[in-house]
Coordinates of C-alpha atoms in Angstrom, one line a residue:
M1 CA 0.0 0.0 0.0
I2 CA 1.2 3.5 -0.9
T3 CA 0.1 6.6 1.1
R4 CA 1.1 9.9 -0.7
M5 CA 2.0 12.8 1.6
S6 CA 0.4 15.2 -0.9
T7 CA -3.0 13.9 0.2
L8 CA -2.2 12.7 3.8
F9 CA -4.0 14.5 6.6
L10 CA -0.8 15.7 8.2
R11 CA 0.8 18.9 9.5
T12 CA 4.2 18.7 11.1
L13 CA 5.5 21.3 13.6
R14 CA 9.0 22.6 14.1
E15 CA 8.5 23.7 17.7
D16 CA 7.5 21.7 20.7
P17 CA 4.0 22.3 22.0
A18 CA 3.9 24.6 25.0
D19 CA 2.2 22.1 27.4
A20 CA 4.5 19.2 26.5
E21 CA 6.7 17.9 29.3
V22 CA 8.1 14.6 28.1
I23 CA 9.7 13.6 24.8
S24 CA 6.9 11.3 23.6
H25 CA 4.3 14.1 24.0
K26 CA 6.5 16.6 22.2
L27 CA 7.3 14.3 19.2
L28 CA 3.9 12.7 18.7
V29 CA 2.3 16.1 18.5
R30 CA 5.1 17.6 16.4
A31 CA 5.0 14.7 14.0
G32 CA 1.2 14.8 13.6
Y33 CA 0.4 11.5 15.3
I34 CA -2.0 13.0 17.9
R35 CA -3.7 16.3 18.5
R36 CA -4.9 17.7 21.8
V37 CA -8.6 18.3 22.3
A38 CA -8.7 19.0 26.0
P39 CA -6.5 18.2 29.0
G40 CA -5.9 14.4 28.9
I41 CA -7.9 14.0 25.7
Y42 CA -6.4 13.5 22.3
T43 CA -7.5 12.9 18.7
W44 CA -5.7 10.1 16.9
L45 CA -4.6 11.4 13.6
P46 CA -4.1 9.1 10.6
L47 CA -0.4 8.3 11.3
G48 CA -1.0 7.8 15.0
L49 CA -4.1 5.6 14.5
K50 CA -2.2 3.4 12.0
A51 CA 0.6 2.9 14.5
L52 CA -1.9 2.2 17.3
R53 CA -3.7 -0.4 15.1
R54 CA -0.3 -2.1 14.6
L55 CA 0.1 -2.5 18.3
E56 CA -3.5 -3.6 18.7
G57 CA -2.9 -6.3 16.1
I58 CA 0.2 -7.7 17.9
V59 CA -1.8 -7.8 21.2
R60 CA -4.7 -9.5 19.5
E61 CA -2.4 -12.1 17.9
E62 CA -0.8 -13.1 21.2
M63 CA -4.1 -13.1 23.1
D64 CA -5.7 -15.4 20.4
A65 CA -2.6 -17.6 20.6
I66 CA -3.3 -18.4 24.3
G67 CA -7.0 -19.2 23.6
G68 CA -8.4 -15.8 24.4
Q69 CA -11.8 -15.0 22.9
E70 CA -12.5 -11.4 22.0
L71 CA -15.6 -9.5 22.8
L72 CA -16.5 -5.9 23.3
F73 CA -18.5 -4.4 26.2
P74 CA -20.0 -0.9 26.1
A75 CA -18.1 1.9 27.7
L76 CA -21.4 3.4 29.1
L77 CA -22.3 1.2 32.0
P78 CA -25.0 1.1 34.8
R79 CA -24.2 1.8 38.4
E80 CA -25.6 -1.4 39.9
P81 CA -22.8 -3.9 39.1
Y82 CA -20.2 -1.4 40.5
E83 CA -22.3 -1.0 43.7
A84 CA -22.2 -4.7 44.2
T85 CA -18.4 -4.7 44.4
D86 CA -18.3 -1.3 46.3
R87 CA -16.3 0.3 43.5
W88 CA -18.9 2.9 42.8
Q89 CA -17.6 4.5 46.0
E90 CA -14.0 3.2 46.0
Y91 CA -13.1 4.8 42.7
G92 CA -14.1 8.2 44.2
D93 CA -13.5 11.2 42.0
N94 CA -11.6 9.1 39.4
L95 CA -15.0 7.8 38.1
F96 CA -16.9 9.7 35.3
R97 CA -20.4 9.6 36.6
L98 CA -23.5 10.8 34.7
K99 CA -27.3 10.4 34.7
D100 CA -29.6 9.6 31.8
R101 CA -32.9 11.4 31.1
K102 CA -34.7 9.1 33.5
N103 CA -32.2 10.1 36.3
A104 CA -30.6 6.6 36.4
D105 CA -26.9 6.6 37.4
L106 CA -24.4 5.6 34.7
L107 CA -20.6 5.6 34.5
L108 CA -18.0 5.6 31.8
G109 CA -16.1 2.3 32.3
P110 CA -12.7 2.6 34.0
T111 CA -12.4 -1.2 34.0
H112 CA -14.7 -4.1 33.4
E113 CA -14.3 -6.9 35.9
E114 CA -18.0 -6.6 36.9
M115 CA -19.1 -7.0 33.3
F116 CA -17.0 -10.0 32.6
A117 CA -18.1 -11.7 35.8
T118 CA -21.8 -11.1 35.1
A119 CA -21.5 -12.2 31.4
V120 CA -20.0 -15.6 32.5
K121 CA -22.7 -16.0 35.1
D122 CA -25.4 -15.3 32.5
M123 CA -24.0 -17.7 29.9
F124 CA -22.2 -20.5 31.6
G125 CA -23.4 -22.9 34.3
S126 CA -21.5 -26.2 34.0
Y127 CA -17.9 -27.3 34.6
K128 CA -17.8 -28.3 31.0
D129 CA -17.7 -24.7 30.0
F130 CA -14.5 -24.0 31.8
P131 CA -11.8 -22.9 31.7
V132 CA -12.4 -19.8 29.6
T133 CA -10.4 -16.6 28.8
L134 CA -12.2 -13.5 27.5
Y135 CA -10.7 -10.2 26.4
Q136 CA -11.5 -6.9 24.8
I137 CA -9.5 -3.9 23.4
Q138 CA -11.5 -0.9 24.3
T139 CA -11.4 2.7 25.4
K140 CA -11.4 3.4 29.1
Y141 CA -12.2 6.5 31.1
R142 CA -10.7 7.8 34.3
D143 CA -11.0 11.4 35.5
E144 CA -7.3 11.9 36.3
E145 CA -6.8 14.9 38.7
R146 CA -3.7 15.9 36.8
P147 CA -3.5 14.5 33.3
R148 CA 0.0 14.9 32.0
A149 CA 2.6 13.7 29.5
G150 CA 0.2 13.5 26.5
I151 CA -1.1 10.0 26.1
L152 CA 1.0 8.5 28.9
R153 CA -1.5 9.7 31.5
G154 CA -4.8 10.8 29.9
R155 CA -8.4 10.7 30.8
E156 CA -9.3 8.5 27.9
F157 CA -7.0 5.6 26.7
L158 CA -7.1 2.3 24.8
M159 CA -6.6 -0.8 26.9
K160 CA -6.6 -4.5 26.4
D161 CA -8.2 -6.2 29.4
S162 CA -8.6 -10.0 29.7
Y163 CA -10.0 -12.3 32.3
S164 CA -9.6 -15.9 33.0
F165 CA -12.2 -18.1 34.7
D166 CA -11.2 -21.4 36.2
L167 CA -12.7 -23.8 38.7
T168 CA -9.5 -24.4 40.6
D169 CA -6.6 -22.4 42.0
D170 CA -4.2 -24.5 39.9
G171 CA -6.2 -23.5 36.8
L172 CA -5.8 -19.9 37.8
E173 CA -2.1 -20.2 38.2
A174 CA -1.8 -21.8 34.8
A175 CA -3.8 -19.0 33.2
Y176 CA -1.8 -16.4 35.0
Q177 CA 1.4 -17.9 33.6
R178 CA 0.1 -18.1 30.1
H179 CA -0.7 -14.4 30.2
R180 CA 2.6 -13.6 31.7
D181 CA 4.4 -15.4 28.8
A182 CA 2.1 -13.7 26.3
Y183 CA 2.9 -10.3 27.7
R184 CA 6.6 -11.0 27.4
R185 CA 6.2 -12.0 23.7
I186 CA 4.2 -8.8 23.1
F187 CA 6.8 -6.5 24.6
D188 CA 9.7 -8.4 23.1
R189 CA 8.1 -8.2 19.6
V190 CA 7.8 -4.4 19.7
G191 CA 11.3 -4.0 21.2
I192 CA 10.4 -2.4 24.5
D193 CA 13.0 -2.4 27.3
Y194 CA 11.0 -3.5 30.4
A195 CA 11.1 -5.1 33.8
I196 CA 8.6 -7.4 35.5
C197 CA 8.0 -6.2 39.0
Q198 CA 6.2 -7.5 42.1
A199 CA 3.3 -5.2 42.7
T200 CA 0.4 -4.4 45.0
S201 CA -3.1 -5.3 44.0
G202 CA -4.7 -2.1 45.1
A203 CA -8.4 -1.6 44.5
M204 CA -8.5 -4.6 42.2
G205 CA -8.0 -7.0 45.1
G206 CA -6.6 -10.5 44.7
S207 CA -3.3 -12.2 45.6
A208 CA -0.4 -12.5 43.1
S209 CA 0.2 -9.3 41.2
E210 CA 3.0 -8.2 38.8
E211 CA 3.6 -5.1 36.8
F212 CA 5.4 -4.8 33.4
L213 CA 7.3 -1.5 33.6
A214 CA 9.0 0.1 30.6
I215 CA 12.3 1.5 31.8
S216 CA 12.3 5.3 31.3
P217 CA 13.6 8.3 33.2
N218 CA 10.3 10.0 32.6
G219 CA 8.3 7.2 34.3
E220 CA 5.9 8.0 37.2
D221 CA 6.6 4.6 38.8
T222 CA 9.6 3.8 40.9
F223 CA 10.9 0.2 41.1
V224 CA 13.8 -1.5 42.7
S225 CA 16.0 -4.3 41.6
A226 CA 18.4 -6.5 43.5
G227 CA 19.6 -9.7 41.9
D228 CA 16.6 -11.8 41.1
Y229 CA 14.3 -9.5 43.1
T230 CA 12.4 -6.7 41.2
A231 CA 9.4 -4.9 42.7
N232 CA 7.4 -1.7 42.3
V233 CA 8.5 0.5 45.2
E234 CA 4.9 0.3 46.5
A235 CA 5.3 -3.4 47.0
V236 CA 8.8 -3.3 48.6
T237 CA 8.8 -4.8 52.1
T238 CA 11.1 -3.4 54.8
K239 CA 13.3 -5.7 57.0
P240 CA 11.9 -5.3 60.5
G241 CA 14.1 -4.0 63.3
E242 CA 15.4 -6.3 65.9
E243 CA 13.3 -6.6 69.0
T244 CA 14.9 -6.3 72.4
D245 CA 13.7 -6.1 76.0
P246 CA 12.4 -2.5 76.5
N247 CA 12.8 -2.7 80.3
Q248 CA 16.6 -2.9 79.9
R249 CA 16.8 0.7 78.5
P250 CA 17.4 3.9 80.5
D251 CA 14.4 6.0 81.4
A252 CA 13.2 8.5 78.8
E253 CA 14.1 12.1 79.5
E254 CA 12.5 15.3 78.3
F255 CA 14.7 18.2 77.1
E256 CA 14.1 21.7 76.0
T257 CA 15.2 21.9 72.3
P258 CA 14.9 25.5 71.1
Q259 CA 14.9 26.0 67.3
A260 CA 14.7 22.2 66.7
A261 CA 11.5 21.9 64.7
T262 CA 13.2 20.0 61.9
I263 CA 15.0 16.6 62.0
D264 CA 18.3 18.3 60.9
A265 CA 18.0 20.9 63.6
L266 CA 17.1 18.2 66.2
V267 CA 20.2 16.2 65.3
Q268 CA 22.4 19.2 65.5
W269 CA 21.1 20.0 68.9
A270 CA 21.6 16.4 70.1
Q271 CA 25.2 16.3 68.8
S272 CA 26.0 19.7 70.3
E273 CA 24.7 18.5 73.7
G274 CA 26.5 15.2 73.6
V275 CA 23.3 13.3 73.7
E276 CA 23.6 9.6 72.7
I277 CA 21.2 6.8 71.8
D278 CA 22.3 3.2 72.6
G279 CA 25.9 4.5 73.2
H280 CA 26.4 6.3 69.8
A281 CA 26.1 9.9 68.6
V282 CA 22.6 10.7 67.4
S283 CA 21.9 10.6 63.7
A284 CA 18.6 11.2 61.8
A285 CA 17.9 7.5 61.9
D286 CA 17.6 7.7 65.7
T287 CA 14.8 10.3 65.6
L288 CA 11.1 9.5 65.1
K289 CA 9.2 11.5 62.6
T290 CA 5.4 11.8 63.1
L291 CA 3.2 12.5 60.2
L292 CA -0.5 13.3 60.8
V293 CA -2.8 12.3 57.9
R294 CA -6.5 12.1 57.1
I295 CA -7.7 8.8 55.8
Q296 CA -11.0 8.9 53.9
Q297 CA -12.7 5.5 53.4
P298 CA -15.0 5.4 50.4
A299 CA -18.2 4.8 52.4
A300 CA -17.2 6.8 55.5
D301 CA -18.9 10.1 56.3
K302 CA -15.8 11.8 57.4
P303 CA -12.0 11.1 57.4
E304 CA -10.1 9.4 60.2
L305 CA -7.1 11.2 61.7
V306 CA -4.1 8.8 61.9
G307 CA -0.5 9.2 63.0
V308 CA 2.3 7.6 60.9
L309 CA 5.7 7.0 62.6
I310 CA 8.8 6.6 60.5
P311 CA 12.6 7.0 61.2
G312 CA 13.7 10.6 60.8
D313 CA 16.2 9.8 58.1
R314 CA 13.3 8.9 55.8
D315 CA 10.5 10.9 54.2
V316 CA 7.0 9.5 53.9
D317 CA 6.4 8.2 50.3
M318 CA 2.8 9.2 49.7
K319 CA 2.4 6.6 46.9
R320 CA 3.5 3.8 49.3
L321 CA 1.3 5.2 52.0
E322 CA -1.7 5.4 49.7
A323 CA -1.0 1.9 48.3
A324 CA -0.9 0.5 51.8
L325 CA -4.3 2.1 52.7
E326 CA -6.2 1.5 49.4
P327 CA -9.1 1.9 48.7
A328 CA -9.0 4.9 51.1
T329 CA -7.6 8.2 50.0
V330 CA -5.0 10.0 52.0
S331 CA -4.4 13.7 52.6
L332 CA -2.2 15.7 55.1
A333 CA -3.8 16.9 58.3
E334 CA -5.0 20.4 58.4
P335 CA -4.2 23.1 61.1
K336 CA -7.6 22.6 62.7
D337 CA -6.8 18.9 63.2
F338 CA -3.9 19.8 65.4
A339 CA -5.9 22.4 67.3
E340 CA -8.8 20.1 68.0
H341 CA -6.5 17.4 69.6
D342 CA -4.2 19.8 71.4
L343 CA -1.2 18.7 69.3
V344 CA 1.7 21.0 68.6
R345 CA 2.8 21.0 65.0
G346 CA 6.4 20.0 64.6
Y347 CA 6.6 18.4 68.1
V348 CA 4.0 15.6 67.9
G349 CA 5.1 12.3 69.4
P350 CA 3.6 8.9 69.9
R351 CA 2.6 9.6 73.5
G352 CA 0.6 12.6 72.4
L353 CA -1.2 10.6 69.8
A354 CA -2.1 7.9 72.4
E355 CA -3.5 10.6 74.8
A356 CA -5.5 12.1 71.9
G357 CA -7.0 8.7 71.0
I358 CA -5.4 8.8 67.5
R359 CA -4.6 5.5 65.9
T360 CA -0.9 5.1 65.1
L361 CA 0.7 3.2 62.3
A362 CA 4.5 2.6 62.6
D363 CA 7.3 1.7 60.2
P364 CA 8.5 -1.9 60.5
R365 CA 11.8 -0.6 61.9
V366 CA 9.9 0.7 65.0
V367 CA 9.7 -2.5 67.0
R368 CA 9.7 -3.4 70.6
G369 CA 12.8 -2.3 72.4
T370 CA 14.0 0.3 69.8
T371 CA 15.0 3.7 71.2
W372 CA 14.1 7.0 69.8
I373 CA 14.1 10.8 70.1
A374 CA 10.6 12.0 69.5
G375 CA 8.4 15.1 70.0
A376 CA 7.3 15.8 73.6
D377 CA 4.0 17.2 72.5
K378 CA 4.9 20.8 73.5
K379 CA 6.8 23.5 71.6
N380 CA 10.6 23.4 71.7
H381 CA 10.7 20.1 73.6
H382 CA 11.6 16.5 72.7
V383 CA 11.9 13.2 74.6
V384 CA 15.2 11.4 74.4
G385 CA 15.3 7.6 75.0
L386 CA 11.6 6.9 74.2
V387 CA 11.3 3.1 73.9
A388 CA 8.8 1.3 71.8
G389 CA 6.9 -1.2 73.8
R390 CA 7.5 0.6 77.1
D391 CA 6.8 4.3 76.5
F392 CA 4.4 3.8 73.6
A393 CA 2.7 0.9 72.0
V394 CA 3.1 -0.3 68.4
T395 CA 0.1 -2.4 67.3
E396 CA 0.0 -1.7 63.5
T397 CA 2.8 -1.4 61.0
I398 CA 2.7 0.2 57.6
E399 CA 5.1 0.4 54.6
A400 CA 5.1 4.2 54.1
A401 CA 8.7 5.3 54.3
E402 CA 10.7 6.1 51.2
V403 CA 13.0 3.4 49.8
K404 CA 16.5 4.4 49.1
D405 CA 19.4 3.2 46.9
G406 CA 21.5 0.9 49.1
D407 CA 18.6 -0.5 51.2
I408 CA 18.6 -4.2 51.6
A409 CA 16.0 -6.2 49.6
P410 CA 14.0 -9.1 51.1
N411 CA 16.5 -11.5 49.3
G412 CA 19.4 -9.9 51.3
E413 CA 20.9 -8.1 48.3
V414 CA 21.4 -4.3 47.9
L415 CA 18.7 -2.4 46.1
S416 CA 19.0 0.0 43.2
I417 CA 16.2 2.3 42.2
Q418 CA 15.0 2.9 38.7
R419 CA 12.1 4.7 37.0
G420 CA 9.5 3.1 34.8
I421 CA 6.2 3.5 33.0
E422 CA 3.5 0.9 33.7
L423 CA 2.6 -1.0 30.6
G424 CA 0.7 -3.9 31.9
H425 CA -0.5 -5.4 35.2
I426 CA -1.6 -9.0 35.9
F427 CA -3.5 -10.2 38.9
Q428 CA -4.7 -13.4 40.4
L429 CA -8.0 -11.9 41.5
G430 CA -9.5 -15.0 43.1
R431 CA -13.2 -15.1 43.8
K432 CA -13.8 -11.5 44.8
Y433 CA -16.0 -10.7 41.8
T434 CA -17.5 -14.1 41.2
E435 CA -18.6 -14.2 44.8
A436 CA -20.0 -10.7 44.6
F437 CA -22.3 -11.7 41.7
N438 CA -23.1 -15.2 43.0
V439 CA -21.5 -17.0 40.0
N440 CA -22.2 -20.6 40.9
I441 CA -21.2 -23.4 38.6
L442 CA -22.1 -27.1 38.9
D443 CA -19.0 -29.3 39.1
E444 CA -18.8 -32.9 37.7
N445 CA -20.3 -34.1 41.0
G446 CA -23.3 -31.8 40.7
K447 CA -22.1 -29.5 43.5
Q448 CA -21.9 -25.8 43.2
V449 CA -18.5 -24.1 43.0
V450 CA -17.5 -20.5 42.5
P451 CA -15.0 -19.9 39.7
T452 CA -11.7 -18.1 40.4
M453 CA -10.6 -15.1 38.2
G454 CA -7.5 -13.6 36.8
S455 CA -7.3 -10.1 35.4
Y456 CA -4.7 -8.9 32.9
G457 CA -4.4 -5.4 31.4
I458 CA -2.2 -3.8 28.8
G459 CA -2.2 0.0 28.0
V460 CA -2.2 -0.2 24.2
S461 CA -2.2 3.6 23.6
R462 CA 0.4 4.0 26.4
M463 CA 2.6 1.4 24.7
L464 CA 2.8 3.7 21.7
A465 CA 4.0 6.6 23.9
V466 CA 6.5 4.3 25.5
L467 CA 8.0 3.3 22.1
A468 CA 8.4 7.0 21.4
E469 CA 10.1 7.5 24.7
Q470 CA 12.5 4.7 24.1
N471 CA 13.0 5.2 20.3
H472 CA 14.0 8.7 19.2
D473 CA 17.0 10.9 18.6
D474 CA 17.5 14.7 18.4
K475 CA 15.8 14.7 14.9
G476 CA 12.6 12.8 15.7
L477 CA 11.0 9.4 16.1
C478 CA 12.8 6.1 15.3
W479 CA 10.0 3.5 15.1
P480 CA 10.7 -0.2 15.3
T481 CA 9.3 -2.0 12.2
S482 CA 6.6 -3.8 14.2
A483 CA 5.0 -0.5 15.3
A484 CA 5.8 1.9 12.5
P485 CA 2.8 3.2 10.5
Y486 CA 4.8 2.5 7.3
Q487 CA 8.0 0.4 6.8
V488 CA 9.6 2.6 4.2
H489 CA 9.5 6.4 3.6
V490 CA 10.3 7.2 0.0
A491 CA 11.4 10.8 -0.7
V492 CA 12.5 12.4 -4.0
A493 CA 15.1 15.0 -3.5
A494 CA 16.6 15.3 -7.0
K495 CA 15.0 17.6 -9.5
G496 CA 13.5 16.5 -12.8
E497 CA 10.9 14.3 -14.2
E498 CA 13.2 11.3 -14.4
A499 CA 13.9 11.3 -10.6
Q500 CA 10.2 11.7 -9.9
Q501 CA 9.5 8.7 -12.1
A502 CA 12.1 6.7 -10.3
G503 CA 10.4 7.5 -7.0
D504 CA 7.1 6.4 -8.4
R505 CA 8.6 3.1 -9.6
L506 CA 10.3 2.4 -6.2
A507 CA 7.1 3.1 -4.3
S508 CA 5.1 0.9 -6.6
S509 CA 7.6 -2.0 -6.5
L510 CA 7.8 -1.9 -2.7
S511 CA 4.0 -2.0 -2.5
D512 CA 3.8 -4.9 -4.9
H513 CA 6.0 -6.8 -2.4
G514 CA 3.6 -6.2 0.4
I515 CA 5.5 -3.3 2.0
D516 CA 3.7 -0.3 3.3
V517 CA 5.1 2.9 1.8
L518 CA 4.8 6.5 2.8
Y519 CA 5.7 8.4 -0.4
D520 CA 6.7 12.1 -0.2
D521 CA 5.4 13.3 -3.6
R522 CA 4.6 16.8 -2.5
A523 CA 5.2 19.5 -5.1
K524 CA 7.2 22.7 -4.3
V525 CA 8.6 21.3 -1.1
S526 CA 12.3 21.6 -0.7
P527 CA 14.6 18.6 -0.1
G528 CA 15.6 20.0 3.3
V529 CA 11.9 20.0 4.4
R530 CA 11.4 16.5 3.0
F531 CA 14.4 15.2 5.0
K532 CA 13.4 16.9 8.2
D533 CA 9.9 15.5 8.0
A534 CA 11.2 12.0 7.2
E535 CA 13.4 12.1 10.3
L536 CA 10.7 13.5 12.4
L537 CA 8.1 11.0 11.3
G538 CA 10.5 8.2 12.1
M539 CA 9.8 5.3 9.6
P540 CA 12.4 2.5 10.0
L541 CA 13.8 2.9 6.4
I542 CA 14.1 6.1 4.3
A543 CA 14.8 5.6 0.6
V544 CA 16.0 8.8 -1.1
V545 CA 16.1 9.6 -4.8
G546 CA 18.8 12.2 -4.5
R547 CA 22.1 13.4 -6.0
A548 CA 23.4 9.9 -6.4
Y549 CA 20.6 9.1 -8.8
A550 CA 22.6 10.7 -11.6
D551 CA 24.9 7.6 -11.2
G552 CA 22.0 5.2 -11.0
K553 CA 22.0 4.9 -7.2
M554 CA 19.6 5.7 -4.4
E555 CA 20.3 6.4 -0.7
L556 CA 19.0 4.0 1.9
R557 CA 18.9 5.5 5.4
I558 CA 18.3 3.2 8.3
R559 CA 16.5 5.6 10.7
G560 CA 18.9 6.3 13.6
G561 CA 21.7 4.3 11.9
E562 CA 23.8 4.2 8.8
T563 CA 23.2 5.5 5.3
V564 CA 24.2 3.4 2.3
E565 CA 24.1 3.9 -1.5
V566 CA 22.4 1.1 -3.4
A567 CA 21.9 0.7 -7.2
E568 CA 18.3 1.3 -8.3
E569 CA 17.8 -2.2 -9.5
E570 CA 19.0 -3.6 -6.2
I571 CA 17.3 -1.4 -3.6
V572 CA 14.0 -3.3 -3.4
A573 CA 15.9 -6.5 -2.6
K574 CA 18.1 -4.7 -0.1
I575 CA 15.0 -3.3 1.7
I576 CA 13.4 -6.7 1.8
Q577 CA 16.6 -8.1 3.2
L578 CA 16.8 -5.5 5.9
L579 CA 13.2 -6.0 6.9
G580 CA 13.6 -9.7 7.0
N581 CA 10.8 -11.4 8.9
D582 CA 10.2 -8.4 11.0
R583 CA 7.1 -7.4 9.1
P584 CA 4.4 -5.6 11.0
V585 CA 1.0 -7.0 11.8
Q586 CA -1.5 -5.4 9.3
P587 CA -3.8 -2.9 11.0
T588 CA -7.3 -4.1 11.8
V589 CA -10.4 -1.9 11.9

C-alpha cells in the first residue's frame, strides 16, 4: 500500500507544544500523530491511528494464541454492578459519573471486571464450559486529577483487558502464567525495554500481582531491583528492626530543644549537647518522625485522623502510604486537626497521639525495644530515649517510608532504584468478583462451586508513547518496524521528471512486495523540508532519490543508523533483506 504525503491529513511542527513535558508528548504532537482536544484527551490522527492499530494487532495475535476470545463491552455502564463490588464508592473522583434522562446513574467504564463476571454468570453454568479466557480492546475513562505527559496519562485511553475463569486455583495459576508469557512476547516483539516487578493489587484485590514497567527516566513509577528481586516501590517490604527487652533501657528524659522543629536541627542539637542513643552519637535514623494524615474510606462520612511514625532519616512516600491504605484516599492533616486534639505541630510524638486517642501506624523498623528521640508534644521540647513497647505501643505497622538506593532487599541483596512506565498489570483476583455476583457453577459431582478469576491489562495507547520515549533521537522518532505506520518512507530530493518517475517506480515496486510505503510526492517542497519531515516521522527505512541518482544509485537511510548507497535495480531486494521477517501486523479496523 502506498500513502502519498500530498494527500495525507498531516501537519508537522518545528517547535515543541507549550504544554508538553516529556519527549513522547513533544514528538507525537510535532510529527502529527496526535492532536490535543482538552486536558488528557487526544485525537488520533491518521499516522497515530495506523501505529496504534499495529500494536493492537500484535496484542490481538498473542491473546488469540493463548486461547483468548475477543468480545466488546459498552463503555457506558449502569451503576448497579459497581455498587455490588463497592467500586462505585471506591473509585471516588476518578470515576466519570452521569445520569440519563430518567435520572438513572451511569458511568464511563474505567475497567470491566464486573461486566466479565456477570457475562460468565449469565451464559455458563456447567464445569464443561471451563476454563475460559475472554478479552477486549477498548477505550477506558478515568478522571485523572492531573492528566499529563500526553497519552502517557490521559483521561481516555485504549486498553486490552482480559479475564480468565477457572474452577480451581491450579487452573488460575496456569492461566496467569500463560498471560505472563504472552505479555513477554508482546513487549519483546515491539522491542520495549521493560522489567517485570512484584506489585500491590490495590483496589483490584486478589493475591499474586505483577507489573510490566517500561524503563524510562520519565516514568511515574519507581521500582527497585536487587539480583533476582524486582518490585514496584509500593510493594517493597522493609526488613523489621530487631526486638529487644524494653525494660533494659534507661528511662526517657525530656529536654528543651529550642529551634529544633526539623529533623536536621534536632540532630544538630543532640550532637552539640553530647546526647547519645544506645551508646552512639545521634543521627537522623535515631529520631522518630510523626506525620499526621487524614484517611478517607470510600463509604465513611468523614475522614479518620491517623499518625504515621517513621525513622527521621526517611521521608514518607505518599504513593507507598496510599497503596498500603487503598481503597482509602490520604491527605495531610489540616491546622484545625492539630488544634482540635491539642497537638503542637512539629513536636508531635507517639505519647501525644495515644493521649488524643489517635490510631498510630508505625514503620516496621519501629519495633519493641527500639529507642528514639521524638516530639514531647509541646513546643521546643523533645523526649530522648523513648522506647517502643515501654513508653508507647506499636500495634499496627505500615510500609510508608521512602525506599533508598543501598537499602537491603528481602533477598538480602542491595537495592538499586529505577524509574518506569506501567505498561501492563496482571492479577490473580481469586473469587472477589464471582462471589459478589453469586457466580455458581455445577461441578462434575453436581455440587456448586465458585469460579476463580485472573485479570490482565495492557495499556495499548500507552505502549505507543513508551515506544516514542525509548526510540527517538534529536531529529525525531525512530519507530521499530513492528509498530511503524509504514515500513519505508520514499522521498524524491533530486529535481527533474526522471527522478520523480524513479520515486514512483520504487514506491510501486515496494507496495507490490507487500511493503507499506509513505511516499513524499509533495510538489514545491524543498529537499531540506522533506528530509526533516522524514526524520521527524520516524519510519524505519528512508529511501531517497537524490544526487546519487545521476549515477543510478539511491540512498537508503536506516533511521537512527547508517546510510548506504544502493543501485536502483538492487534497492528493493536490499529493503526486503533489511526488513527480513520483521514485518508488522497489518492494522485491523
